Amino acid sequence: MPTATSTADATIPGDGGGNATQRKATDDDTLRRVFDSPPFWREFSQRRAAQAQPTGLVQNQYLTSPDGFRTFAHVSLQKCQAIVSKVLSASTLEEYRDMAGDLDRLSDLLCRVIDLSDFIRAIHPDPRVQEAATQAYALMFEYMNVLNTTTGLNDQLKKAAANPEVTAQWSEEEKIVAQILIKDFSNSAIHMPPYERQRFVNLSNEISQLGTTFVNSAEPAKSHVVVSANSLRGLDPILVQQIKRWNRTAAVPTMGMIPRLALRSVHDEAARKEIYLATRTSSNRQIQRLEQLLAKRAELAQLSGYDSFAHMTLSDKMAKSPEAVSKFLTTLVGSNREFVQEELSHLQAMKSNKALQAWDHAYYVHQRITQYSQSRRSRELSAVPEFFSLGTVMQGLSRLFDRLYGVRLVPQETGPGETWNADVRRLDVVDEAERHIAVIYCDLFSRPNKHPNPAHFTLRCSREISAAEVAECTAMGGSAHPNDGMATAIESKTLRQLPTIALVCDFAEPPTIGTGGPPSLLSEHSVRTLFHEMGHALHSILGQTRLQSISGTRCATDFAELPSVLMERFATAPDVLALYARHWQTDQPLSADMMRRMEQDRTAHATIYGAVENEAQILMALVDQAYHSLPASSSPISSTALYHQVSSAHASLQDPVSSATSWQGFFGHLYGYGATYYSYIFDRAIANKIWEDVFGGGTAAVDRAAGEQYAREVLRWGGGRNGWDCVAGVLGEGHAANAAGRLAEGGDEAMREVGRWGLGHDS
């Protein structure tokens, strides 16, 4: 990445100044128009429509037809097999020195098929392409599982890593990648005797099946609660009529929107209590699934030589141990307690006659928000989305990246077949020397059957491409390309594989007929969402390492959300808003007064419910740790008793223990984030600290020195540096936590220190 300290308007040396400035201005204008103007987009996207040869999906030379996926997978498989043969037969010092790089390339060959095929089979509208991509995925995934149990690969890598004559020649990246791969082999039970290894495989499959069923089969113990229709006063009468029965009772469902609305609006406390408890009580079948999942995970950990599943999962994370996570979370509970009590005191004052209960929270919060909206909220705020057209927000991201890091987003025409949908925009990322450094495919508009959740996908990581790989492709003849035709660049005479990224959102598409209607206008929440996902992309863009295993977002799970969470803070900082917030029709900037009103509105909402929401997240993380810290010998497991034990110790508003609520049955993340659910709030605490101490709480939000400090100490490393070193580095040697040695050393005390930083009211 560039290290120059020039401003965003700097010109390129030797370019005559004016040409570079004009090109940047043209690119900036085009960026807004390709997202905001359907007529301009149609013309722009059709410029290469007459090109004779299909480009291939995301420029991949094989993917010009569904059959291309099979060819792509088989060619990649052959290359994998050649590397495996080389590693298994290695005997010379030179061959062992090549081993970390060889195995990193093997990983890249697997990932380039698995990651891209997995994405395309989920996003592409053509069933033939979906099926072909699924077949390619299955072929390479099965082969990867074979490799994970190939003891010879593990033995050879360990032999290389134990030889000082080999490691003396390895770069720090190679040493880190070797250790990551050794840990991956260990996690695949490769060191176990055949019987235990088979048990490990069987357990892993059972956990996968149980976990998937647990996530997809959440169900309450009761499908509905029967109450008097009169007790539902406050709920929309139309909804009451929908659920009313002939005998003046109503059957309130326990899942979906109706019970949530009822908890916010029903005046009768007894009715709220009954609905609340029912919505937090899972079926016995679901609880049994969870407890079987936890038991099998504990057995898997014991088989692998760990005290618990949490110990196994956290051994390569920043936290290192469940004890450290618990110290962070319990300290965070204390940091958050004052804010919680402040919020609850206002709600208690509204319910003056009796103690505030858990089923009261949503009701009185809704009342406070309604009072605030009626008395203080400015009508002008309803017009805020008019200043957030998708095109202007994309301009803002590009201008911010240019100010902070010297990189910007440039719209690029696509070739026939390059994208999976005609609405997908391609952006090239270029630096201040106009060097191409990354590709982003933006699939941001809603369409039928598209998954609505916003997400960032790394379709291909960055890495150096060796001269041997180039020679290998030359020997294959034809149009073979060392990166399958996907984006590359030459840096210091070395060919680089550029990161290729997909951003997927679900924003409303602007009308395609006529030119007078508004473009896609984003809410403030949607703007923050887009900044969040672009934070992940930024990590991939600037975290370009020599080896792909540690490139960009390939870092510890409890460090991966830091760049994205921090990016959310930039979205509505006044100096950043000044870069881009313009009225879609008049081009008038968002006024300073409206910025202040937006901030007041965010602050008001955060102080009404933010701390209690934070406490709920902390409690969920504590429950996750408690469940996954259980040893195999603790069976049978009572997840409900343990849930209430954690709640009683830390929750400000608790479900009555006598109620035997079992909310944990609805906590689907217990499967996908087992033992790591703390990661998001952990990264939020760190992001808040960096925002305040490095970016001045927003006063240095567009300051190049601050941006370069953050990029130099955090982003550029990808996963190639210990997360604690990144945090200590970006905060600086003079920071109090560093002076005490708490951060750089990591461990329990560092985790506790992050807990002291807290989350504030922001939720």
PDB file of C-alpha atoms in Angstrom, residues 169-349:
ATOM      1  CA  GLN A 169      15.575 -19.309   5.642  1.00  0.00           C
ATOM      2  CA  TRP A 170      11.849 -18.884   6.181  1.00  0.00           C
ATOM      3  CA  SER A 171      10.276 -15.444   6.338  1.00  0.00           C
ATOM      4  CA  GLU A 172       8.056 -14.555   9.282  1.00  0.00           C
ATOM      5  CA  GLU A 173       5.069 -15.150   7.002  1.00  0.00           C
ATOM      6  CA  GLU A 174       6.272 -18.639   6.151  1.00  0.00           C
ATOM      7  CA  LYS A 175       6.781 -19.466   9.830  1.00  0.00           C
ATOM      8  CA  ILE A 176       3.271 -18.263  10.689  1.00  0.00           C
ATOM      9  CA  VAL A 177       1.693 -20.157   7.793  1.00  0.00           C
ATOM     10  CA  ALA A 178       3.557 -23.351   8.763  1.00  0.00           C
ATOM     11  CA  GLN A 179       2.204 -23.115  12.310  1.00  0.00           C
ATOM     12  CA  ILE A 180      -1.329 -22.450  11.034  1.00  0.00           C
ATOM     13  CA  LEU A 181      -1.179 -25.512   8.776  1.00  0.00           C
ATOM     14  CA  ILE A 182       0.215 -27.706  11.559  1.00  0.00           C
ATOM     15  CA  LYS A 183      -2.684 -26.570  13.773  1.00  0.00           C
ATOM     16  CA  ASP A 184      -5.149 -27.333  10.956  1.00  0.00           C
ATOM     17  CA  PHE A 185      -3.749 -30.847  10.640  1.00  0.00           C
ATOM     18  CA  SER A 186      -4.035 -31.269  14.403  1.00  0.00           C
ATOM     19  CA  ASN A 187      -7.667 -30.122  14.302  1.00  0.00           C
ATOM     20  CA  SER A 188      -8.312 -32.849  11.736  1.00  0.00           C
ATOM     21  CA  ALA A 189      -7.149 -35.550  14.182  1.00  0.00           C
ATOM     22  CA  ILE A 190      -4.243 -36.501  11.962  1.00  0.00           C
ATOM     23  CA  HIS A 191      -2.087 -37.440  14.954  1.00  0.00           C
ATOM     24  CA  MET A 192      -4.581 -39.988  16.278  1.00  0.00           C
ATOM     25  CA  PRO A 193      -4.491 -43.756  15.791  1.00  0.00           C
ATOM     26  CA  PRO A 194      -6.950 -45.031  13.137  1.00  0.00           C
ATOM     27  CA  TYR A 195      -9.758 -45.995  15.548  1.00  0.00           C
ATOM     28  CA  GLU A 196      -9.744 -42.627  17.335  1.00  0.00           C
ATOM     29  CA  ARG A 197      -9.426 -40.766  14.052  1.00  0.00           C
ATOM     30  CA  GLN A 198     -12.516 -42.515  12.740  1.00  0.00           C
ATOM     31  CA  ARG A 199     -14.352 -41.587  15.943  1.00  0.00           C
ATOM     32  CA  PHE A 200     -13.230 -37.982  15.408  1.00  0.00           C
ATOM     33  CA  VAL A 201     -14.608 -37.999  11.840  1.00  0.00           C
ATOM     34  CA  ASN A 202     -17.879 -39.554  12.992  1.00  0.00           C
ATOM     35  CA  LEU A 203     -18.260 -37.003  15.783  1.00  0.00           C
ATOM     36  CA  SER A 204     -17.528 -34.137  13.388  1.00  0.00           C
ATOM     37  CA  ASN A 205     -20.243 -35.363  11.019  1.00  0.00           C
ATOM     38  CA  GLU A 206     -22.739 -35.838  13.849  1.00  0.00           C
ATOM     39  CA  ILE A 207     -22.001 -32.334  15.160  1.00  0.00           C
ATOM     40  CA  SER A 208     -22.532 -30.883  11.694  1.00  0.00           C
ATOM     41  CA  GLN A 209     -25.872 -32.632  11.287  1.00  0.00           C
ATOM     42  CA  LEU A 210     -27.046 -31.779  14.804  1.00  0.00           C
ATOM     43  CA  GLY A 211     -25.924 -28.181  14.476  1.00  0.00           C
ATOM     44  CA  THR A 212     -27.717 -27.665  11.173  1.00  0.00           C
ATOM     45  CA  THR A 213     -30.907 -29.166  12.594  1.00  0.00           C
ATOM     46  CA  PHE A 214     -30.590 -27.027  15.739  1.00  0.00           C
ATOM     47  CA  VAL A 215     -30.296 -23.828  13.694  1.00  0.00           C
ATOM     48  CA  ASN A 216     -33.137 -24.674  11.315  1.00  0.00           C
ATOM     49  CA  SER A 217     -35.600 -26.236  13.767  1.00  0.00           C
ATOM     50  CA  ALA A 218     -35.957 -23.665  16.538  1.00  0.00           C
ATOM     51  CA  GLU A 219     -39.463 -23.996  17.960  1.00  0.00           C
ATOM     52  CA  PRO A 220     -41.264 -22.849  21.108  1.00  0.00           C
ATOM     53  CA  ALA A 221     -42.789 -25.244  23.605  1.00  0.00           C
ATOM     54  CA  LYS A 222     -46.213 -23.736  22.830  1.00  0.00           C
ATOM     55  CA  SER A 223     -47.224 -22.464  19.387  1.00  0.00           C
ATOM     56  CA  HIS A 224     -49.513 -19.830  20.888  1.00  0.00           C
ATOM     57  CA  VAL A 225     -50.759 -18.316  24.152  1.00  0.00           C
ATOM     58  CA  VAL A 226     -54.488 -17.978  24.758  1.00  0.00           C
ATOM     59  CA  VAL A 227     -55.433 -14.771  26.563  1.00  0.00           C
ATOM     60  CA  SER A 228     -58.511 -12.604  26.912  1.00  0.00           C
ATOM     61  CA  ALA A 229     -58.901 -10.386  23.866  1.00  0.00           C
ATOM     62  CA  ASN A 230     -59.584  -7.473  26.236  1.00  0.00           C
ATOM     63  CA  SER A 231     -56.160  -7.958  27.817  1.00  0.00           C
ATOM     64  CA  LEU A 232     -54.518  -7.055  24.476  1.00  0.00           C
ATOM     65  CA  ARG A 233     -55.522  -3.389  24.603  1.00  0.00           C
ATOM     66  CA  GLY A 234     -52.734  -1.328  23.103  1.00  0.00           C
ATOM     67  CA  LEU A 235     -52.006  -3.816  20.317  1.00  0.00           C
ATOM     68  CA  ASP A 236     -53.163  -2.808  16.840  1.00  0.00           C
ATOM     69  CA  PRO A 237     -56.905  -3.723  16.722  1.00  0.00           C
ATOM     70  CA  ILE A 238     -56.473  -5.153  13.230  1.00  0.00           C
ATOM     71  CA  LEU A 239     -53.930  -7.630  14.587  1.00  0.00           C
ATOM     72  CA  VAL A 240     -56.222  -8.459  17.520  1.00  0.00           C
ATOM     73  CA  GLN A 241     -59.030  -9.265  15.086  1.00  0.00           C
ATOM     74  CA  GLN A 242     -56.711 -11.576  13.151  1.00  0.00           C
ATOM     75  CA  ILE A 243     -55.961 -13.720  16.213  1.00  0.00           C
ATOM     76  CA  LYS A 244     -59.296 -13.350  18.054  1.00  0.00           C
ATOM     77  CA  ARG A 245     -61.448 -16.404  18.716  1.00  0.00           C
ATOM     78  CA  TRP A 246     -65.232 -16.664  18.882  1.00  0.00           C
ATOM     79  CA  ASN A 247     -65.303 -16.900  22.692  1.00  0.00           C
ATOM     80  CA  ARG A 248     -63.632 -13.501  23.258  1.00  0.00           C
ATOM     81  CA  THR A 249     -60.193 -14.975  23.655  1.00  0.00           C
ATOM     82  CA  ALA A 250     -57.193 -14.504  21.370  1.00  0.00           C
ATOM     83  CA  ALA A 251     -54.426 -16.935  20.407  1.00  0.00           C
ATOM     84  CA  VAL A 252     -51.182 -14.957  20.386  1.00  0.00           C
ATOM     85  CA  PRO A 253     -48.517 -16.813  18.380  1.00  0.00           C
ATOM     86  CA  THR A 254     -45.191 -17.294  20.141  1.00  0.00           C
ATOM     87  CA  MET A 255     -43.019 -16.760  17.069  1.00  0.00           C
ATOM     88  CA  GLY A 256     -42.955 -13.975  14.485  1.00  0.00           C
ATOM     89  CA  MET A 257     -43.773 -10.289  14.578  1.00  0.00           C
ATOM     90  CA  ILE A 258     -47.068 -10.345  16.533  1.00  0.00           C
ATOM     91  CA  PRO A 259     -45.583 -11.336  19.916  1.00  0.00           C
ATOM     92  CA  ARG A 260     -42.821  -8.731  19.524  1.00  0.00           C
ATOM     93  CA  LEU A 261     -45.422  -6.042  18.818  1.00  0.00           C
ATOM     94  CA  ALA A 262     -47.497  -7.272  21.746  1.00  0.00           C
ATOM     95  CA  LEU A 263     -44.579  -6.968  24.174  1.00  0.00           C
ATOM     96  CA  ARG A 264     -44.088  -3.371  23.037  1.00  0.00           C
ATOM     97  CA  SER A 265     -47.686  -2.241  23.149  1.00  0.00           C
ATOM     98  CA  VAL A 266     -49.989  -4.382  25.345  1.00  0.00           C
ATOM     99  CA  HIS A 267     -50.915  -2.453  28.526  1.00  0.00           C
ATOM    100  CA  ASP A 268     -51.859  -5.476  30.636  1.00  0.00           C
ATOM    101  CA  GLU A 269     -48.755  -6.660  32.494  1.00  0.00           C
ATOM    102  CA  ALA A 270     -50.095 -10.160  33.141  1.00  0.00           C
ATOM    103  CA  ALA A 271     -50.693 -10.677  29.424  1.00  0.00           C
ATOM    104  CA  ARG A 272     -47.221  -9.362  28.612  1.00  0.00           C
ATOM    105  CA  LYS A 273     -45.684 -11.734  31.158  1.00  0.00           C
ATOM    106  CA  GLU A 274     -47.456 -14.771  29.729  1.00  0.00           C
ATOM    107  CA  ILE A 275     -46.455 -13.885  26.173  1.00  0.00           C
ATOM    108  CA  TYR A 276     -42.872 -13.085  27.190  1.00  0.00           C
ATOM    109  CA  LEU A 277     -42.298 -16.349  29.050  1.00  0.00           C
ATOM    110  CA  ALA A 278     -43.827 -18.408  26.235  1.00  0.00           C
ATOM    111  CA  THR A 279     -41.648 -16.775  23.590  1.00  0.00           C
ATOM    112  CA  ARG A 280     -38.550 -17.629  25.634  1.00  0.00           C
ATOM    113  CA  THR A 281     -39.375 -21.284  26.244  1.00  0.00           C
ATOM    114  CA  SER A 282     -38.113 -23.764  23.668  1.00  0.00           C
ATOM    115  CA  SER A 283     -39.526 -27.167  22.919  1.00  0.00           C
ATOM    116  CA  ASN A 284     -38.016 -30.160  24.697  1.00  0.00           C
ATOM    117  CA  ARG A 285     -36.887 -31.546  21.330  1.00  0.00           C
ATOM    118  CA  GLN A 286     -34.872 -28.416  20.599  1.00  0.00           C
ATOM    119  CA  ILE A 287     -33.222 -28.439  24.028  1.00  0.00           C
ATOM    120  CA  GLN A 288     -32.318 -32.098  23.577  1.00  0.00           C
ATOM    121  CA  ARG A 289     -30.671 -31.261  20.251  1.00  0.00           C
ATOM    122  CA  LEU A 290     -28.622 -28.528  21.892  1.00  0.00           C
ATOM    123  CA  GLU A 291     -27.520 -30.706  24.778  1.00  0.00           C
ATOM    124  CA  GLN A 292     -26.524 -33.514  22.416  1.00  0.00           C
ATOM    125  CA  LEU A 293     -24.546 -30.991  20.369  1.00  0.00           C
ATOM    126  CA  LEU A 294     -22.736 -29.724  23.463  1.00  0.00           C
ATOM    127  CA  ALA A 295     -21.989 -33.254  24.667  1.00  0.00           C
ATOM    128  CA  LYS A 296     -20.543 -34.321  21.330  1.00  0.00           C
ATOM    129  CA  ARG A 297     -18.422 -31.174  21.116  1.00  0.00           C
ATOM    130  CA  ALA A 298     -17.060 -31.858  24.595  1.00  0.00           C
ATOM    131  CA  GLU A 299     -16.242 -35.437  23.579  1.00  0.00           C
ATOM    132  CA  LEU A 300     -14.537 -34.209  20.409  1.00  0.00           C
ATOM    133  CA  ALA A 301     -12.364 -31.861  22.463  1.00  0.00           C
ATOM    134  CA  GLN A 302     -11.473 -34.607  24.932  1.00  0.00           C
ATOM    135  CA  LEU A 303     -10.524 -36.889  22.043  1.00  0.00           C
ATOM    136  CA  SER A 304      -8.256 -34.108  20.741  1.00  0.00           C
ATOM    137  CA  GLY A 305      -6.548 -33.702  24.116  1.00  0.00           C
ATOM    138  CA  TYR A 306      -8.290 -30.519  25.307  1.00  0.00           C
ATOM    139  CA  ASP A 307     -10.132 -29.833  28.560  1.00  0.00           C
ATOM    140  CA  SER A 308     -13.193 -28.548  26.695  1.00  0.00           C
ATOM    141  CA  PHE A 309     -14.444 -27.464  23.291  1.00  0.00           C
ATOM    142  CA  ALA A 310     -13.780 -23.838  24.275  1.00  0.00           C
ATOM    143  CA  HIS A 311     -10.151 -24.658  25.107  1.00  0.00           C
ATOM    144  CA  MET A 312      -9.769 -26.332  21.710  1.00  0.00           C
ATOM    145  CA  THR A 313     -11.458 -23.525  19.770  1.00  0.00           C
ATOM    146  CA  LEU A 314      -9.726 -20.619  21.521  1.00  0.00           C
ATOM    147  CA  SER A 315      -6.162 -21.962  21.497  1.00  0.00           C
ATOM    148  CA  ASP A 316      -5.270 -20.030  18.319  1.00  0.00           C
ATOM    149  CA  LYS A 317      -7.425 -16.944  18.996  1.00  0.00           C
ATOM    150  CA  MET A 318      -6.385 -13.706  20.693  1.00  0.00           C
ATOM    151  CA  ALA A 319      -8.183 -14.831  23.852  1.00  0.00           C
ATOM    152  CA  LYS A 320      -6.294 -18.168  24.053  1.00  0.00           C
ATOM    153  CA  SER A 321      -8.542 -19.631  26.779  1.00  0.00           C
ATOM    154  CA  PRO A 322     -12.130 -19.606  28.066  1.00  0.00           C
ATOM    155  CA  GLU A 323     -10.833 -18.234  31.367  1.00  0.00           C
ATOM    156  CA  ALA A 324      -9.518 -15.155  29.542  1.00  0.00           C
ATOM    157  CA  VAL A 325     -12.825 -14.701  27.713  1.00  0.00           C
ATOM    158  CA  SER A 326     -14.722 -14.913  30.987  1.00  0.00           C
ATOM    159  CA  LYS A 327     -12.437 -12.264  32.516  1.00  0.00           C
ATOM    160  CA  PHE A 328     -13.127  -9.980  29.553  1.00  0.00           C
ATOM    161  CA  LEU A 329     -16.880 -10.523  29.699  1.00  0.00           C
ATOM    162  CA  THR A 330     -17.270 -10.161  33.468  1.00  0.00           C
ATOM    163  CA  THR A 331     -15.146  -6.999  33.412  1.00  0.00           C
ATOM    164  CA  LEU A 332     -17.307  -5.723  30.561  1.00  0.00           C
ATOM    165  CA  VAL A 333     -20.439  -6.406  32.632  1.00  0.00           C
ATOM    166  CA  GLY A 334     -18.979  -4.103  35.299  1.00  0.00           C
ATOM    167  CA  SER A 335     -18.051  -1.423  32.750  1.00  0.00           C
ATOM    168  CA  ASN A 336     -21.578  -1.537  31.371  1.00  0.00           C
ATOM    169  CA  ARG A 337     -23.447  -1.692  34.690  1.00  0.00           C
ATOM    170  CA  GLU A 338     -23.617   2.059  35.330  1.00  0.00           C
ATOM    171  CA  PHE A 339     -25.185   2.686  31.917  1.00  0.00           C
ATOM    172  CA  VAL A 340     -27.670  -0.152  32.439  1.00  0.00           C
ATOM    173  CA  GLN A 341     -28.779   1.209  35.806  1.00  0.00           C
ATOM    174  CA  GLU A 342     -29.196   4.665  34.307  1.00  0.00           C
ATOM    175  CA  GLU A 343     -31.463   3.312  31.566  1.00  0.00           C
ATOM    176  CA  LEU A 344     -33.489   1.117  33.899  1.00  0.00           C
ATOM    177  CA  SER A 345     -33.995   3.937  36.426  1.00  0.00           C
ATOM    178  CA  HIS A 346     -35.927   5.920  33.784  1.00  0.00           C
ATOM    179  CA  LEU A 347     -38.097   2.897  32.993  1.00  0.00           C
ATOM    180  CA  GLN A 348     -38.653   2.156  36.681  1.00  0.00           C
ATOM    181  CA  ALA A 349     -39.875   5.725  37.181  1.00  0.00           C
TER     182      ALA A 349
END
